[in-house]
mmCIF file of C-alpha atoms in Angstrom:
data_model
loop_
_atom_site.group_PDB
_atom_site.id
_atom_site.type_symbol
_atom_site.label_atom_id
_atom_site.label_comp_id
_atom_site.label_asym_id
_atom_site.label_seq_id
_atom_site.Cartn_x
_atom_site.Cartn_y
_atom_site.Cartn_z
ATOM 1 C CA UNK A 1 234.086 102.593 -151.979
ATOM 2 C CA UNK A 2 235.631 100.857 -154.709
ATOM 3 C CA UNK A 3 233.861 99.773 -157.536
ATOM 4 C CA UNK A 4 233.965 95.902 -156.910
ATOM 5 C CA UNK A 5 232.146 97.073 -153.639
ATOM 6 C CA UNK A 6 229.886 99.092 -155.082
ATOM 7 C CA UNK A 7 228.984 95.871 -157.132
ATOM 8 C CA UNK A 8 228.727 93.581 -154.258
ATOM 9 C CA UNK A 9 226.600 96.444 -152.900
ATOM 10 C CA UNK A 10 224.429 96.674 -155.635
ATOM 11 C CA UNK A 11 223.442 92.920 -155.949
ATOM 12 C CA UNK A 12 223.030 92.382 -152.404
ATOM 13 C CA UNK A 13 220.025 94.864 -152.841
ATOM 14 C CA UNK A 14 218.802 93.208 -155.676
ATOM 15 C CA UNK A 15 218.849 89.830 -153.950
ATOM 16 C CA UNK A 16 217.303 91.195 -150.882
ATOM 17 C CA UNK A 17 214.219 92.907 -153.117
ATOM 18 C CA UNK A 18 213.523 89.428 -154.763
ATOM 19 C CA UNK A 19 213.710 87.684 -151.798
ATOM 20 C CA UNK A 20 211.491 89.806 -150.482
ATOM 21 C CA UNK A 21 209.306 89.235 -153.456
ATOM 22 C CA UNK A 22 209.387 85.815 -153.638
ATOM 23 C CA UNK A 23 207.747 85.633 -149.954
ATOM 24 C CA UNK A 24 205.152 87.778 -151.055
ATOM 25 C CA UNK A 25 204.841 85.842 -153.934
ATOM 26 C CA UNK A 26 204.129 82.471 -151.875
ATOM 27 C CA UNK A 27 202.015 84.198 -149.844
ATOM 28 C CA UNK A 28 199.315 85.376 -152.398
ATOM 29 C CA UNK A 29 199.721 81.548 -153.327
ATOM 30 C CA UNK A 30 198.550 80.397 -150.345
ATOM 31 C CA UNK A 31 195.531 82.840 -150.494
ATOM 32 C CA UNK A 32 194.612 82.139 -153.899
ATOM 33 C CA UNK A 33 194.965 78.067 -152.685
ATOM 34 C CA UNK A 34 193.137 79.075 -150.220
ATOM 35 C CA UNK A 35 190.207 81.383 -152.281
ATOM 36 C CA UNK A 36 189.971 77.923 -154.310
ATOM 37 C CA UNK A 37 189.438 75.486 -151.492
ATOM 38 C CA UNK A 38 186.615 78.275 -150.745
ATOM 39 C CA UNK A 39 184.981 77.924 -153.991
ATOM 40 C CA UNK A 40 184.701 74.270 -154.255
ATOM 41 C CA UNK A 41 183.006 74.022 -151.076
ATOM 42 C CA UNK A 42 180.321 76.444 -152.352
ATOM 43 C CA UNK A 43 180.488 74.415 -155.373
ATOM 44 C CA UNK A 44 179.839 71.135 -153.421
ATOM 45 C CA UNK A 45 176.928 72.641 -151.373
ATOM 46 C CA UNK A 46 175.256 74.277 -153.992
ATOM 47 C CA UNK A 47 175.325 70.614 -156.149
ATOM 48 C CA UNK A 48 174.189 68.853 -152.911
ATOM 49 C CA UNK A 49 171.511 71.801 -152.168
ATOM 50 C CA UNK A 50 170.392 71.568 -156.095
ATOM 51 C CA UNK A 51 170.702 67.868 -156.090
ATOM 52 C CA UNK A 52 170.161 66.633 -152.546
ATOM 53 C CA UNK A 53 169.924 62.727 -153.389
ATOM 54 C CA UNK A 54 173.368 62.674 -155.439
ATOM 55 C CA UNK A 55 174.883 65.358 -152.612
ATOM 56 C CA UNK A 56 175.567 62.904 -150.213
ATOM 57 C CA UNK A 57 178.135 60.586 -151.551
ATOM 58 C CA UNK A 58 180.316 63.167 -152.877
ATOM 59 C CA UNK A 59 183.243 64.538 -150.810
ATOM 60 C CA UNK A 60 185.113 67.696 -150.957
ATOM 61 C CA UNK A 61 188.281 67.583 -151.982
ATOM 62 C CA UNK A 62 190.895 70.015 -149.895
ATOM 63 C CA UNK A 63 193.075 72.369 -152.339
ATOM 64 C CA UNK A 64 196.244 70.616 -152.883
ATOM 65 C CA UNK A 65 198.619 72.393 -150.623
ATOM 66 C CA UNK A 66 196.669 74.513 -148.750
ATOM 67 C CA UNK A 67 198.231 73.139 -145.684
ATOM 68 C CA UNK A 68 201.844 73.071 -145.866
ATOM 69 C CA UNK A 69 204.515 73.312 -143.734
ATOM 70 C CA UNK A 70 202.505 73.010 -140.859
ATOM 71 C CA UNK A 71 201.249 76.037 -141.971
ATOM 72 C CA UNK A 72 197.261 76.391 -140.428
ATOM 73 C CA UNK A 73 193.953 77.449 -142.105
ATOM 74 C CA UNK A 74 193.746 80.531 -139.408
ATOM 75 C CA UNK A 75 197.678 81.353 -140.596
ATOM 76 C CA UNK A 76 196.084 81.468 -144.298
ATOM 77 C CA UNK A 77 193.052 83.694 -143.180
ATOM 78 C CA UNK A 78 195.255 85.919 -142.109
ATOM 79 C CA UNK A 79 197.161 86.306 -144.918
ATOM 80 C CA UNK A 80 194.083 86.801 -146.965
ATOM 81 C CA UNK A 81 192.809 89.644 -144.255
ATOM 82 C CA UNK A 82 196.187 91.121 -144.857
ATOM 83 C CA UNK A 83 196.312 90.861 -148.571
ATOM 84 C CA UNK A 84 192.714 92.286 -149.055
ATOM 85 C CA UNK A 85 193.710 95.078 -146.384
ATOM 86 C CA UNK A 86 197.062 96.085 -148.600
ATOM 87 C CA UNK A 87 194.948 96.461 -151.715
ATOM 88 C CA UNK A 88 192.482 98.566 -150.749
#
């Protein structure tokens, strides 16, 4: 193998491992989008449970991107089941 292949060799690795990366990346994105959609719809219940009267006219806002590409809130579950699964 010549060395200009064993370059070409080399950075086709590389560009495979931060590919790979990068997916994994957007994918704890996604969970973390999703983790935050979580909390502010505790955050809304517990201000309507604390403060019932003022509760009802405010809204929840979804996370911004938490659905993308078509992508659903089951697909994003899973990914959190997943993530939480690899880490312990």
């Amino acid at each position: 193998m010549s060395i200009i292949e064993q370059i070409q060799s080399t950075a086709d690795s590389a560009i495979q491992e931060l590919e790979a990366e990068i997916t994994d990346l957007e994918e704890e994105i996604e969970i973390h989008k999703l983790r935050i959609q979580g909390a502010r719809v505790q955050i809304q219940a517990l201000k309507r449970f604390l403060n019932p009267e003022e509760g009802i006219h405010e809204m929840v806002k979804p996370a911004k991107g938490a659905k993308k590409n078509g992508k659903a809130h089951g697909e994003g579950l899973e990914l959190q089941e997943r993530h939480y699964a690899s880490i312990s």
